[in-house]
mmCIF file of C-alpha atoms in Angstrom:
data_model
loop_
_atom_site.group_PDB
_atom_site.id
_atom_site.type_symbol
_atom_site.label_atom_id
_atom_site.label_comp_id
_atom_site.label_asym_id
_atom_site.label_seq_id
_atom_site.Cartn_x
_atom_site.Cartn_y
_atom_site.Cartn_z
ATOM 1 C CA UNK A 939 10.620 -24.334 -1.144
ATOM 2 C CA UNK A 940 7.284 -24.102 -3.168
ATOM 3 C CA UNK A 941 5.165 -21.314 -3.090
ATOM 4 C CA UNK A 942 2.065 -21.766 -2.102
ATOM 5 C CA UNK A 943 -0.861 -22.388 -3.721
ATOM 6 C CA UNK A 944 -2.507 -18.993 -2.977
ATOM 7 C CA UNK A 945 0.146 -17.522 -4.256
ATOM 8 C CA UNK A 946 0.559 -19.232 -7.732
ATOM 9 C CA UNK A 947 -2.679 -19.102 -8.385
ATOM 10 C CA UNK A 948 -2.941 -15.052 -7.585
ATOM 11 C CA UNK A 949 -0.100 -15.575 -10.186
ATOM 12 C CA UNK A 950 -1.726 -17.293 -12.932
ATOM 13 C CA UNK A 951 -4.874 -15.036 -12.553
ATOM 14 C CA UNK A 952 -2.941 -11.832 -12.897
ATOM 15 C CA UNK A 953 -1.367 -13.046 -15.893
ATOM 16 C CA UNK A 954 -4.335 -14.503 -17.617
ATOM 17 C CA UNK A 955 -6.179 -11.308 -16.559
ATOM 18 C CA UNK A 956 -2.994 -9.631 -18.846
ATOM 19 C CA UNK A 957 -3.104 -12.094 -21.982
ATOM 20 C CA UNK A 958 -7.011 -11.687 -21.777
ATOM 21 C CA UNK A 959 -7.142 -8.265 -22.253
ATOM 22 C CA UNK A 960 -4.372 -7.826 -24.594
ATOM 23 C CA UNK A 961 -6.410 -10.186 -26.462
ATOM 24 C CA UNK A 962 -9.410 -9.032 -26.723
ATOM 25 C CA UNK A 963 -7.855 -5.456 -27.595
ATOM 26 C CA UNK A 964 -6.185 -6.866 -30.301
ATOM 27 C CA UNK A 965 -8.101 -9.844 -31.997
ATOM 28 C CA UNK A 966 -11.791 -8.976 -30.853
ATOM 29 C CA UNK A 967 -11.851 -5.476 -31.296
ATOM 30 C CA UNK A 968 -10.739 -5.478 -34.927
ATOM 31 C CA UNK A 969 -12.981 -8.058 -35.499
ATOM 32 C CA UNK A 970 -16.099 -5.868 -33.744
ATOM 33 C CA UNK A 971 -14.744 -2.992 -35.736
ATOM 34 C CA UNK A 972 -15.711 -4.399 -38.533
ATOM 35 C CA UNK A 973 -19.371 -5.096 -37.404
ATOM 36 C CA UNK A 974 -20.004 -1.360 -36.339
ATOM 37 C CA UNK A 975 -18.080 1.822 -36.914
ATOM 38 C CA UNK A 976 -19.338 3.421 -33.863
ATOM 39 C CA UNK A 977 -18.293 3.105 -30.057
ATOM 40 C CA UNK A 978 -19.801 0.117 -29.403
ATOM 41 C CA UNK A 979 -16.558 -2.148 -29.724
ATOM 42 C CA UNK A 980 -15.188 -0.273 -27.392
ATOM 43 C CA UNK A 981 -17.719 -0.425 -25.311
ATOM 44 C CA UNK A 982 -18.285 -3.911 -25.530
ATOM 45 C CA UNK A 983 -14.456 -4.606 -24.759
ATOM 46 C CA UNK A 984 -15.128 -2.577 -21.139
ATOM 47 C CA UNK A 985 -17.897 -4.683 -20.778
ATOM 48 C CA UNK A 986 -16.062 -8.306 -21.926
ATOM 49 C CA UNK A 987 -13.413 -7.173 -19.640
ATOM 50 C CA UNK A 988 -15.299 -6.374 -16.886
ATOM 51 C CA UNK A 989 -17.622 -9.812 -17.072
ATOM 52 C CA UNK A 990 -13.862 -11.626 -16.562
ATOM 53 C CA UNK A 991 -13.140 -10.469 -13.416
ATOM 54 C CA UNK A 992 -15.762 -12.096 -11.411
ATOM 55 C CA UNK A 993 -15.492 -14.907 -12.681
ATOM 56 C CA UNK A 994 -11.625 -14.876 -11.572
ATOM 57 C CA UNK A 995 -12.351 -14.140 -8.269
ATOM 58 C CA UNK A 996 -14.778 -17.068 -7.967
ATOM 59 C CA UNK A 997 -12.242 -19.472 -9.212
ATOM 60 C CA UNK A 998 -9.684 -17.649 -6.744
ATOM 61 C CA UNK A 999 -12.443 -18.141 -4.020
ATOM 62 C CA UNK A 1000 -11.429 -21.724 -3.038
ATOM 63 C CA UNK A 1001 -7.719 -20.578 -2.535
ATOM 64 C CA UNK A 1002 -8.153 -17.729 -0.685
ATOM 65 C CA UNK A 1003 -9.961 -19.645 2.126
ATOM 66 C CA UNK A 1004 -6.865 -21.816 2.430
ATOM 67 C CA UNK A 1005 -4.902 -21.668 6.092
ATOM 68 C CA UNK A 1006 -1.266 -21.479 6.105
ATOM 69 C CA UNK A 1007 -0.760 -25.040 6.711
ATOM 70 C CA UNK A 1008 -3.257 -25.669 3.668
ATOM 71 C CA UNK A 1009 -1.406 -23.037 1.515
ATOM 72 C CA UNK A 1010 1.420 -25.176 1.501
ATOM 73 C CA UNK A 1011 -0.096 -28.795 1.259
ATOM 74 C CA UNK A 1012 0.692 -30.839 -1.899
ATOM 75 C CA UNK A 1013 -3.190 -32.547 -1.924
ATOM 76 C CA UNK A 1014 -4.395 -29.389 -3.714
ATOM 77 C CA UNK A 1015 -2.005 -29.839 -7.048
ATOM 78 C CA UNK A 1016 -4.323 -31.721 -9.018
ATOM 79 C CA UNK A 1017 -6.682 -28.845 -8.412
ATOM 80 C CA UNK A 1018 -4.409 -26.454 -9.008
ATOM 81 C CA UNK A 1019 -3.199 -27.713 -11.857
ATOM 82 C CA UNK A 1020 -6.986 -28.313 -12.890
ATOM 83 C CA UNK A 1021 -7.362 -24.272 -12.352
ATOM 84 C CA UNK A 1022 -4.414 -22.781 -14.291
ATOM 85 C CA UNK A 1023 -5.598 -24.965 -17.486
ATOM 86 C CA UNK A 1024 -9.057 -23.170 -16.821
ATOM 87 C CA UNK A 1025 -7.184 -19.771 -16.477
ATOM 88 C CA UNK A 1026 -5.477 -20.308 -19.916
ATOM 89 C CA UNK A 1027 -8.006 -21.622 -21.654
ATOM 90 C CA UNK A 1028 -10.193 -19.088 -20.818
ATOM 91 C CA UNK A 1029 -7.673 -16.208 -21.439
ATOM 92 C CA UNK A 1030 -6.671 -17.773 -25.084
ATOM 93 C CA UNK A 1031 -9.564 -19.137 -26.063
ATOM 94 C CA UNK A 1032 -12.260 -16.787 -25.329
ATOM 95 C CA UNK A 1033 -11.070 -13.903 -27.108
ATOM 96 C CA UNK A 1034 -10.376 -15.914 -30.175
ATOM 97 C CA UNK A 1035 -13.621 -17.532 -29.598
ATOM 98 C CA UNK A 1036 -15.539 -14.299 -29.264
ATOM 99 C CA UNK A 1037 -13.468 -12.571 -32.408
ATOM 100 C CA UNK A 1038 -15.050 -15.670 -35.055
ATOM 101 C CA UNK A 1039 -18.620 -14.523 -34.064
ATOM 102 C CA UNK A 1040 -18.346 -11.163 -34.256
ATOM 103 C CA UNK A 1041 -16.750 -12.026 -37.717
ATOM 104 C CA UNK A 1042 -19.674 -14.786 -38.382
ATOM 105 C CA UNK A 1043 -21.633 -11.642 -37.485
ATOM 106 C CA UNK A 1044 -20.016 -9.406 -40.034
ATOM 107 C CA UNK A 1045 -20.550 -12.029 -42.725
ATOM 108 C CA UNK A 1046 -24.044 -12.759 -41.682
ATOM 109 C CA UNK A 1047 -24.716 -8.722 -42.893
ATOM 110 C CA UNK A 1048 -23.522 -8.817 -46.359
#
């Protein structure tokens, strides 16, 4: 039986939510470490992390509204499928996205 589509997508968000913030910890803050010395990366990371979560529960909006009969029918897979490749690009690409201009930023300085 298939899950539904609430369900998977809680799934995908959660995740992405995960990879997100590992990412940013780990590729954007070394990259806004080298911009500033002072608490701002971290306190930019709060606030890049933070931004994300709206924005997940707007995408999660449509699926929460779902019935039980809905939750369950196979019309919504193209936009369910449509979501999760928003989810993950997001959660890849964003961090990565955000570390190359704080390091434009960096090189813009010298």
């Amino acid at each position: 039986m298939q899950k539904d589509w609430r369900r998977r997508i809680s799934d995908n968000l959660a995740y992405g939510l995960l990879v997100y913030t590992g990412l940013q910890i780990f590729v954007t803050l070394k990259q806004l470490k080298e911009v500033s010395n002072s608490m701002l990366p971290y306190l930019a990371l709060v606030v890049l992390v933070a931004a994300i979560i709206p924005a997940a529960r707007l995408l999660e909006r449509h699926w929460d509204r779902l019935d039980d009969a809905g939750a369950y029918d196979p019309i919504h897979a193209a936009r369910f499928n449509r979501d999760r490749i928003i989810i993950w690009a997001v959660a890849i690409g964003l961090p990565f996205a955000l570390a190359g201009i704080a390091r434009a930023m960096a090189m813009m300085a010298e």
